[in-house]
mmCIF file of C-alpha atoms and ligand atoms in Angstrom:
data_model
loop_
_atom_site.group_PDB
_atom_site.id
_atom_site.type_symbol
_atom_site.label_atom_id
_atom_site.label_comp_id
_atom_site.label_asym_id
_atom_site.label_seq_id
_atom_site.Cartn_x
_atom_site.Cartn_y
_atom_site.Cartn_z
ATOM 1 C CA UNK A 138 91.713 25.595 139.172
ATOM 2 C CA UNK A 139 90.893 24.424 142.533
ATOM 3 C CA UNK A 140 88.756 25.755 145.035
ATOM 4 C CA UNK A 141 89.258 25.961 148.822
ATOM 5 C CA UNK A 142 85.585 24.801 149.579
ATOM 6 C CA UNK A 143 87.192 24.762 153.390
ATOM 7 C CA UNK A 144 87.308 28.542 153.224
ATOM 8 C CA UNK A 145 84.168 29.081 150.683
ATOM 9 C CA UNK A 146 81.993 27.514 153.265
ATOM 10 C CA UNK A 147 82.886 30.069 155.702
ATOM 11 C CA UNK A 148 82.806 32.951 153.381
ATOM 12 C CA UNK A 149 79.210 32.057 152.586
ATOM 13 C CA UNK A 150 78.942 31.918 156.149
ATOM 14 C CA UNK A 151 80.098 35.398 156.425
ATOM 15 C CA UNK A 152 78.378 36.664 152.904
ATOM 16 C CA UNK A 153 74.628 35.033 154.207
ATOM 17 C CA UNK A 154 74.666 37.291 157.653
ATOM 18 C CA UNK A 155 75.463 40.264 156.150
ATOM 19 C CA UNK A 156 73.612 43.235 154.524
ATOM 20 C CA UNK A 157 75.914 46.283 153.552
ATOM 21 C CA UNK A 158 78.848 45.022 151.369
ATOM 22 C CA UNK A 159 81.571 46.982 150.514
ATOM 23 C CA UNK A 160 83.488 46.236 147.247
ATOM 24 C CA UNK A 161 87.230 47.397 146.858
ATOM 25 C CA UNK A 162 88.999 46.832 143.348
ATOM 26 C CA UNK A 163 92.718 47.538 142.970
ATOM 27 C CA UNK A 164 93.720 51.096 141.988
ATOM 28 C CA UNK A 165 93.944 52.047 138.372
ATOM 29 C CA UNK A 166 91.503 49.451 137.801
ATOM 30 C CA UNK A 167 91.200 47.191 134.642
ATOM 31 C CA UNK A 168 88.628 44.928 133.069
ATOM 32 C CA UNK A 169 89.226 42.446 135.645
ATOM 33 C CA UNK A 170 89.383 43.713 138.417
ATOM 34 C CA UNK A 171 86.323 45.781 137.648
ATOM 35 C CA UNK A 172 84.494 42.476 136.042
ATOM 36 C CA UNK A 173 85.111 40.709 139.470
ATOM 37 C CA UNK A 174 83.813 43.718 141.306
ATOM 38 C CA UNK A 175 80.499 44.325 139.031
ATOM 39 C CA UNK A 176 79.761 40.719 138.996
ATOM 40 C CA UNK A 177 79.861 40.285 143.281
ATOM 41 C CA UNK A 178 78.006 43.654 142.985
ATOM 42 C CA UNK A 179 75.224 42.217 140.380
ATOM 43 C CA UNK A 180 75.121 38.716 142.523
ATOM 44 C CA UNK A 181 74.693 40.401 145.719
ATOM 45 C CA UNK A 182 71.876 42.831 144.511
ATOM 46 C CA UNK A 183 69.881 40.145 142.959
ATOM 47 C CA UNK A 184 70.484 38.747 146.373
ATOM 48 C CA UNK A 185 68.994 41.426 148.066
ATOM 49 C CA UNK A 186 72.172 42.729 149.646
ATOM 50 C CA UNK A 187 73.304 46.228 149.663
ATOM 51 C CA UNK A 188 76.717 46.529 147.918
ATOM 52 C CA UNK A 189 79.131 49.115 147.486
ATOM 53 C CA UNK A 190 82.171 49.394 145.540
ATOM 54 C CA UNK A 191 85.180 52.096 146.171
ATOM 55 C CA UNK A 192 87.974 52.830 144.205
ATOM 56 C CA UNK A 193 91.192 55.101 144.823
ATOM 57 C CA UNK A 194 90.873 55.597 140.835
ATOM 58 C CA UNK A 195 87.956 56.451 138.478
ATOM 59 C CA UNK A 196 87.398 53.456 136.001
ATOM 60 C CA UNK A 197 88.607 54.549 132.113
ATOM 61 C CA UNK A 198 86.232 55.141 129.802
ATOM 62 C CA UNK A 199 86.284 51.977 127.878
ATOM 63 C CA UNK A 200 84.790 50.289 130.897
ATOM 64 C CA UNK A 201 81.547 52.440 130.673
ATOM 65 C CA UNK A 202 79.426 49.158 128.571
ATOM 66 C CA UNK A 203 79.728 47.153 131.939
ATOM 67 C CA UNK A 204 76.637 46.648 133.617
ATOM 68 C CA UNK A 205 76.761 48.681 136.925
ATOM 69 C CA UNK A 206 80.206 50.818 135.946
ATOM 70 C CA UNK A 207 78.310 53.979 137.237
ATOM 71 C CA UNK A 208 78.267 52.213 141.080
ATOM 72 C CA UNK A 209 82.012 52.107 140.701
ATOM 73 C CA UNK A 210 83.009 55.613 143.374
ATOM 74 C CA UNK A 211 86.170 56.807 143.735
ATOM 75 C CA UNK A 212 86.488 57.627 147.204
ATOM 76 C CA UNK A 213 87.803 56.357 150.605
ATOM 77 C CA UNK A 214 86.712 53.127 152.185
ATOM 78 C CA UNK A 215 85.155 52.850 155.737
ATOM 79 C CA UNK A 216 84.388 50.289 158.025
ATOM 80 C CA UNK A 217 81.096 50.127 158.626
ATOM 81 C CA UNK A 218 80.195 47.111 156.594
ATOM 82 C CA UNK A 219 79.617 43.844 157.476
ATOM 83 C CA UNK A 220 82.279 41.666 155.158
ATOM 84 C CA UNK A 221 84.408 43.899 152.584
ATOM 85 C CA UNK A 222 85.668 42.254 149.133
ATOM 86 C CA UNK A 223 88.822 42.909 148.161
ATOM 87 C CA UNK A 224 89.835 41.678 144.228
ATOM 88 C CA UNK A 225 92.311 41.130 141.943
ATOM 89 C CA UNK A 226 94.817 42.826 144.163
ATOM 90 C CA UNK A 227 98.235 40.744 144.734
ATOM 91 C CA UNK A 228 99.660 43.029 147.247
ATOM 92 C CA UNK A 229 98.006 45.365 149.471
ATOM 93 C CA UNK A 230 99.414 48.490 148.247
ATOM 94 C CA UNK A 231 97.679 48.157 145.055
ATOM 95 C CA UNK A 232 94.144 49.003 146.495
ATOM 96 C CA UNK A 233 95.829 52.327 147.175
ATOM 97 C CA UNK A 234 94.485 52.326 150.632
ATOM 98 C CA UNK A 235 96.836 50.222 152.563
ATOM 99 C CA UNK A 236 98.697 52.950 154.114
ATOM 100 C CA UNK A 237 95.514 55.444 154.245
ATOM 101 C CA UNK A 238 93.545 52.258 156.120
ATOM 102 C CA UNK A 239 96.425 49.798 157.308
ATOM 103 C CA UNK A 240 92.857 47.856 159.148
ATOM 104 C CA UNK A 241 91.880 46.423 156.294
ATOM 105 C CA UNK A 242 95.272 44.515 155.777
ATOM 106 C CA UNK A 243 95.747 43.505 159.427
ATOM 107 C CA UNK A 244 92.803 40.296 159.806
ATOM 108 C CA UNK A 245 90.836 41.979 162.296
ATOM 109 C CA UNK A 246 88.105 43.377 159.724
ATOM 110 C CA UNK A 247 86.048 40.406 157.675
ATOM 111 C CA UNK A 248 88.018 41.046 154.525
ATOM 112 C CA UNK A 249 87.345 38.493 151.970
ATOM 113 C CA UNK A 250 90.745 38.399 149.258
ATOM 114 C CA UNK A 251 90.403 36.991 146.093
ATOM 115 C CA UNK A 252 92.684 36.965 143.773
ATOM 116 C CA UNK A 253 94.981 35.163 140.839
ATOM 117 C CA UNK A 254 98.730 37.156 141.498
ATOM 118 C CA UNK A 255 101.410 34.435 142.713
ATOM 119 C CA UNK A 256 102.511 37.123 144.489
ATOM 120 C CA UNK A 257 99.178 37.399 146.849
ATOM 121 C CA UNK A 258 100.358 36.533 150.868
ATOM 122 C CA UNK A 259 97.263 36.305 152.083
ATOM 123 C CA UNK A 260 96.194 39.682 153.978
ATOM 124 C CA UNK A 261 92.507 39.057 154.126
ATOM 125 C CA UNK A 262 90.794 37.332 156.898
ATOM 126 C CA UNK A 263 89.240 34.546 154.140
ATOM 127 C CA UNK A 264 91.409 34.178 151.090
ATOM 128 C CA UNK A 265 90.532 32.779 147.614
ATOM 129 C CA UNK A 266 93.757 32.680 146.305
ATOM 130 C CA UNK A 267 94.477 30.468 142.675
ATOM 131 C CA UNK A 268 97.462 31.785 140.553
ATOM 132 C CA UNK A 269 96.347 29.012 137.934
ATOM 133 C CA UNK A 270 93.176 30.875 137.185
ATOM 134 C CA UNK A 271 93.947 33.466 133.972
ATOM 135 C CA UNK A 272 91.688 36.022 135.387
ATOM 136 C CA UNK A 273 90.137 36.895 138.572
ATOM 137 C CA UNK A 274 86.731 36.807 137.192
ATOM 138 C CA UNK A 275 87.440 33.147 136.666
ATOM 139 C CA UNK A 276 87.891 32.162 140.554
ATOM 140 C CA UNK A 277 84.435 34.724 140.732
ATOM 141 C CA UNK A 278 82.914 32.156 138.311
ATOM 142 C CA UNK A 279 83.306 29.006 139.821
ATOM 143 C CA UNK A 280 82.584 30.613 143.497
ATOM 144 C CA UNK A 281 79.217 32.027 142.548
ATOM 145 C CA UNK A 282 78.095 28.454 140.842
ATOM 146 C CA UNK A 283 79.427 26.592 143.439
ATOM 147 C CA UNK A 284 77.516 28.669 145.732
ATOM 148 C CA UNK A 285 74.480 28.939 144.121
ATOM 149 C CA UNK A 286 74.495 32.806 143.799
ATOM 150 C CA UNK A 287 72.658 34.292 140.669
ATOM 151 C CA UNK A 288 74.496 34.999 137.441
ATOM 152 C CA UNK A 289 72.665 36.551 135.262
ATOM 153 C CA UNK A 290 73.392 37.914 131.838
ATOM 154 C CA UNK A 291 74.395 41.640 133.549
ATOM 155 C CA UNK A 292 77.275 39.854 135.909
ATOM 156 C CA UNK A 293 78.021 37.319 132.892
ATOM 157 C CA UNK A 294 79.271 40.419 130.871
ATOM 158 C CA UNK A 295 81.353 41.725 133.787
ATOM 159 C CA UNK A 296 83.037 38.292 134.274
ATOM 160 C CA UNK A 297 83.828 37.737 130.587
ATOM 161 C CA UNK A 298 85.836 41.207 130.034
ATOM 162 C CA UNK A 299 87.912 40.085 133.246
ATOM 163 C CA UNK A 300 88.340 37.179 131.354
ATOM 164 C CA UNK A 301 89.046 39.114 127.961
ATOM 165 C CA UNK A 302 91.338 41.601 128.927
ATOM 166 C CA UNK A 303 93.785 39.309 131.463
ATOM 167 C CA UNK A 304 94.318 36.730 128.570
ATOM 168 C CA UNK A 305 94.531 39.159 125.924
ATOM 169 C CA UNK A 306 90.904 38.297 124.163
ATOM 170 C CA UNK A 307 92.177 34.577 124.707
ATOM 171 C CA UNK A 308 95.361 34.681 123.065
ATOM 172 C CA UNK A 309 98.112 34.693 126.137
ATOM 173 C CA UNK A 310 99.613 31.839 127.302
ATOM 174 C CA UNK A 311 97.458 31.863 130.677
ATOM 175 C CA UNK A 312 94.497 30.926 128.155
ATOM 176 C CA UNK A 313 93.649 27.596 129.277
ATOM 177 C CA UNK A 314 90.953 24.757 128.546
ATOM 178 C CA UNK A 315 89.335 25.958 131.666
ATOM 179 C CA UNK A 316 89.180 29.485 130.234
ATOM 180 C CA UNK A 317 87.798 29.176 127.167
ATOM 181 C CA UNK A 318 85.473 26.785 128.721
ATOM 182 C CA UNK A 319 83.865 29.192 130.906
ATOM 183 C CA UNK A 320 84.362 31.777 128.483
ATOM 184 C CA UNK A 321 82.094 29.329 126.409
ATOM 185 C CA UNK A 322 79.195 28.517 130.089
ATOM 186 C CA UNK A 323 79.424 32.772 130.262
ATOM 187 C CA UNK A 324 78.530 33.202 126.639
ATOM 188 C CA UNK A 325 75.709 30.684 127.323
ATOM 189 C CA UNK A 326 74.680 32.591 130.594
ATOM 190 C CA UNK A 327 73.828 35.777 128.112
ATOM 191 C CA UNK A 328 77.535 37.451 128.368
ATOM 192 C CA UNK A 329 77.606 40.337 125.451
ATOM 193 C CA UNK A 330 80.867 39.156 123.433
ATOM 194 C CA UNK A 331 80.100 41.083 120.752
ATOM 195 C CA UNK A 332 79.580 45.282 122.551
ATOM 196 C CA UNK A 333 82.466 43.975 124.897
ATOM 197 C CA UNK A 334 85.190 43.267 122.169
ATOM 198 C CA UNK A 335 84.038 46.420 120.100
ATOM 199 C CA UNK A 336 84.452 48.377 123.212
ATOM 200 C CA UNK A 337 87.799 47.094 124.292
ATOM 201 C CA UNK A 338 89.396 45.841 121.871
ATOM 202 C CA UNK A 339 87.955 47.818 118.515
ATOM 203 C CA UNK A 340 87.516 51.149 119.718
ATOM 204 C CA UNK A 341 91.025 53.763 119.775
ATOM 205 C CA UNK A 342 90.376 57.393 120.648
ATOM 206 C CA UNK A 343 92.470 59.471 118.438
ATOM 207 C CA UNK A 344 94.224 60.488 121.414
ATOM 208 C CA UNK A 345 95.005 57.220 121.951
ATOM 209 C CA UNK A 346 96.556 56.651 118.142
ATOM 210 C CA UNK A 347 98.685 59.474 118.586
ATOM 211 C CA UNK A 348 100.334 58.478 121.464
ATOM 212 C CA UNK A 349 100.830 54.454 120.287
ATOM 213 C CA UNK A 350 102.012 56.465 117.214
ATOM 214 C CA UNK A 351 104.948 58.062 119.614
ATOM 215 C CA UNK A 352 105.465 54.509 120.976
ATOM 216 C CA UNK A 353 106.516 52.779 117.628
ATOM 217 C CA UNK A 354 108.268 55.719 116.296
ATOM 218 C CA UNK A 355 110.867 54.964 119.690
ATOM 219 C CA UNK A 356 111.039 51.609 119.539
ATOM 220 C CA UNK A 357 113.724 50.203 119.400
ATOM 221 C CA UNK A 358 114.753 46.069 119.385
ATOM 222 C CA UNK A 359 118.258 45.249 120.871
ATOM 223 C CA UNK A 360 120.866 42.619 120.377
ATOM 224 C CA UNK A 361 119.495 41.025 123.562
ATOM 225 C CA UNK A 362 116.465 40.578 121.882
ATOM 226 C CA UNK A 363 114.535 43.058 124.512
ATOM 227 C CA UNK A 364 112.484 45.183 122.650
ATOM 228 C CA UNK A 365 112.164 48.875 124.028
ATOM 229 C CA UNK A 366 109.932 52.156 123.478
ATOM 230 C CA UNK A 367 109.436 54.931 126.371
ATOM 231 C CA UNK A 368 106.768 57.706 126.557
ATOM 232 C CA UNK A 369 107.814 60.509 128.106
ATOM 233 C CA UNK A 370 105.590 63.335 129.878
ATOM 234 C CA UNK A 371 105.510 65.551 126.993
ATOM 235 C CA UNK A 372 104.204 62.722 124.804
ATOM 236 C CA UNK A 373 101.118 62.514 127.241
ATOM 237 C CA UNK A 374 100.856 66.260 127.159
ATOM 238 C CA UNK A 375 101.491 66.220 123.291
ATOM 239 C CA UNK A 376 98.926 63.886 122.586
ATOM 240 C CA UNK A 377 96.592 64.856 125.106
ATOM 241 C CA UNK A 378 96.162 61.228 126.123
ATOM 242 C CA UNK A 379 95.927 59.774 129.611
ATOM 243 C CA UNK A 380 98.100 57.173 131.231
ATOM 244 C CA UNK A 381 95.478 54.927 131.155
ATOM 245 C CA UNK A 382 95.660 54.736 127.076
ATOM 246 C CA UNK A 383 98.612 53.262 127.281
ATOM 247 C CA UNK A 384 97.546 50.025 128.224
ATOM 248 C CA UNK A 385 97.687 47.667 125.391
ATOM 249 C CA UNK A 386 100.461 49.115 123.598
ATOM 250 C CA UNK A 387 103.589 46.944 125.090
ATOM 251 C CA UNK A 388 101.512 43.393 123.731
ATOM 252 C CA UNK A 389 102.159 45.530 120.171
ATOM 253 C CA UNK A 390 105.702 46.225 120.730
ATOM 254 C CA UNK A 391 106.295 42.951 121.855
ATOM 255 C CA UNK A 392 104.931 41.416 118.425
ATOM 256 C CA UNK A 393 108.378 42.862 117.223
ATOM 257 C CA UNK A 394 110.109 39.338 115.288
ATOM 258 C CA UNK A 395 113.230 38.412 117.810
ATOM 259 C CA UNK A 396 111.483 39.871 120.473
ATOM 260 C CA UNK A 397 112.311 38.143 123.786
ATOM 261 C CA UNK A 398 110.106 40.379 125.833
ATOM 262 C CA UNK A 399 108.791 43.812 125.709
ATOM 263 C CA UNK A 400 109.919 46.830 127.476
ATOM 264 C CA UNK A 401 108.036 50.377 127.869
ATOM 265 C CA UNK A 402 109.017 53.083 130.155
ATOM 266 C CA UNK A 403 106.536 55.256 131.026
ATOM 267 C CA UNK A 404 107.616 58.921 132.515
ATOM 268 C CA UNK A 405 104.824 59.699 134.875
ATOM 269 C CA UNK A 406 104.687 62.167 138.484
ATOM 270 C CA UNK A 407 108.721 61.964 138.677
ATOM 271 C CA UNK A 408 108.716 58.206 138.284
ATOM 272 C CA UNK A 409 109.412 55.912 135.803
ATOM 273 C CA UNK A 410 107.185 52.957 135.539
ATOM 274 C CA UNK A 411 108.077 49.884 133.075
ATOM 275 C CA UNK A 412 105.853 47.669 131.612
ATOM 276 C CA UNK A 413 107.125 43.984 130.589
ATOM 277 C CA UNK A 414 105.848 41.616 128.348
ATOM 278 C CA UNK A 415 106.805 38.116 127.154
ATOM 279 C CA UNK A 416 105.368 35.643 124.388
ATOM 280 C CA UNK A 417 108.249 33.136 125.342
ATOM 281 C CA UNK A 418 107.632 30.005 127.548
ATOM 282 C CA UNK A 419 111.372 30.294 128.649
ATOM 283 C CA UNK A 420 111.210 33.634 129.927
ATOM 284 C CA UNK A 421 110.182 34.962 133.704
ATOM 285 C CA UNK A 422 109.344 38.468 132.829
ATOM 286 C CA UNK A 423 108.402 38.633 136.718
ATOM 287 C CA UNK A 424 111.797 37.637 137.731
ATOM 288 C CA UNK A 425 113.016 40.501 135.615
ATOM 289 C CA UNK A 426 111.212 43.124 137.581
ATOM 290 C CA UNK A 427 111.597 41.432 140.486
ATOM 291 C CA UNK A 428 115.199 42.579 139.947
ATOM 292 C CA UNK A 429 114.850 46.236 140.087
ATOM 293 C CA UNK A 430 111.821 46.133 142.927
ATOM 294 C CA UNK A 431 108.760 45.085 140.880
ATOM 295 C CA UNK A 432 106.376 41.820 140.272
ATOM 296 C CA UNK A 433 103.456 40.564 138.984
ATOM 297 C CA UNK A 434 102.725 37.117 136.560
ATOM 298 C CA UNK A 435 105.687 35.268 134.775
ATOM 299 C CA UNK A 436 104.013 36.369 131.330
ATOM 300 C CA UNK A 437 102.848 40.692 132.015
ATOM 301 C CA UNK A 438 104.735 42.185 135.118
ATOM 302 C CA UNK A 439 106.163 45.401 135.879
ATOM 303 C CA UNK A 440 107.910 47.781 138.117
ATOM 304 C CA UNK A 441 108.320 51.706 139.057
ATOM 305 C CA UNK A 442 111.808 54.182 140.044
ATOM 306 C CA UNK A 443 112.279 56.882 141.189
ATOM 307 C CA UNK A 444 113.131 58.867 138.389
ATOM 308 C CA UNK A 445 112.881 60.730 134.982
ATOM 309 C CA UNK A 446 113.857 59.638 131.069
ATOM 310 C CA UNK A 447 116.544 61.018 129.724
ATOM 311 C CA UNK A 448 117.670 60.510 125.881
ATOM 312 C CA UNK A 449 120.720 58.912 124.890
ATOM 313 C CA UNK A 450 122.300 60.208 121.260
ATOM 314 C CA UNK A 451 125.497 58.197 120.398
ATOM 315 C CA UNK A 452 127.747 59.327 117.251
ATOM 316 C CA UNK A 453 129.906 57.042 115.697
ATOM 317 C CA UNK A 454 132.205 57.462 112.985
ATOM 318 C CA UNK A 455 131.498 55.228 110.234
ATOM 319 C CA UNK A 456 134.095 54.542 106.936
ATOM 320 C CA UNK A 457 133.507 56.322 103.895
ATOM 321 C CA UNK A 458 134.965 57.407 101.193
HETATM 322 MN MN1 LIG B 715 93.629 40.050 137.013
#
């Protein structure tokens, strides 16, 4: 991981003169993108600074241990602010405001982007952009030290369940020397491992166990190798879990033997979204989804149709006597 110090040099420029922050985290947001958030949000308060963060979506309720989660607002950004973070979001239409406020794409607001997609071009007017890092929370690391900005235990929390969740509690492939070393300074800074992994990675609602319990029940591995489970709408209404509990289960599937990656389909608002996963240092699960509109990291990407589920029952006639 390499920093621009070029471009950090102007962003502390840019974060020194200014007062009212506002802090925008991608839509549907996960550990990381909230860590990143809640750590800038923790920094700049200790700073003196008046921060804000808005989200098109409510955090889940797994996230509510973080330091600061209750600052998180769903609502609509405005302008008024004198620079505007924008994190963890590797295309514009994941903040779920880029067509409701096209400005904050367009350079002539002081948007700050940092992020860790390869798929990131740039929109902001300063960009922090490292597809090496694992997480986001990682390139919010090294900024704030090089910087000098305070860390303290509170943001060292928020920054290790980025950290956590986008490697998988440092088992994916993306979990490099540089990660578990600054999983290791974070620790050292006061980080809570221990309520962080029994909050996100120990804790299933029942809810939640009913509707995984759907997901293995359909999956299914085929000859390609690809292993497959959907969830349609009426296992979500079954169940009476949300969308957001689904998150998680396609690293399971994928621990299928054989499995070259993972596949779910997820029937959601007339659309079907698909979830891909791969273990295999040969496969480009981006590339797949990249095929049928999609994106995201070589290792976890995904992409959404138009469309509904539909089951497929095939008869054959098999000997006998
Ligand atoms: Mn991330």
């Amino acid at each position: 991981m390499k920093l621009d110090l070029e471009e950090l040099k102007k962003i502390d420029a840019l974060i020194q003169r200014s007062d009212r922050i506002l802090i925008i985290p991608h839509r549907q947001p996960d550990g990381d993108t909230l860590g990143s958030a809640l750590g800038f949000y923790q920094s700049f308060s200790l700073m003196g600074k008046h921060p804000e963060i808005v989200c098109k979506d409510v955090p889940a309720e797994v996230f509510s241990f973080m330091p600061n989660i209750e600052h998180v607002k769903k609502g609509e950004p405005r302008f008024d602010y004198d620079a505007i973070l924008v994190l963890d979001a590797g295309a514009t239409h994941l903040t779920g405001f880029h067509e409701t406020h096209p400005a904050l794409f367009d350079k002539s607001l002081e948007v700050i982007n940092i992020d860790h997609h390869p798929s990131n071009n740039f929109y902001g007017r300063y960009n922090i952009v490292d597809s090496t890092a694992a997480s986001a929370t990682m390139i919010v690391y090294r900024m704030l030290g090089h910087l000098g900005y305070p860390l303290d235990r509170h943001a060292a929390t928020c920054l290790l369940t980025g950290l956590y969740t986008d490697t998988g509690s440092l088992q994916h492939s993306n979990t490099t020397s540089e990660a578990l070393r600054i999983a290791a300074e974070l620790l050292a800074k006061g980080a809570n491992l221990r309520h962080l992994s029994k909050e996100v990675f120990n804790t299933t609602k029942i809810s939640t166990m009913r509707l995984w319990g759907r997901i293995f029940k359909n999956t299914v591995q085929k000859s390609d190798g690809v292993t497959m489970s959907v969830v349609t709408a009426k296992d979500f209404l079954d169940t009476g879990a949300g969308f957001d509990e689904i998150a998680g289960a396609v690293d399971f599937v994928n621990s299928v033997p054989g499995s070259e990656y993972s596949v779910i389909l997820t029937e959601r608002d007339g659309k079907v979204k698909a979830s891909l996963r791969t273990l295999k240092d040969e496969v480009d699960v981006a590339e797949v989804a990249s095929e049928f509109g999609g994106g995201g990291h070589t290792k976890a990407a995904g992409f959404t149709l138009p469309g509904r589920l539909e089951k497929e029952i095939r008869w054959k006639v098999v000997s006998g006597k």
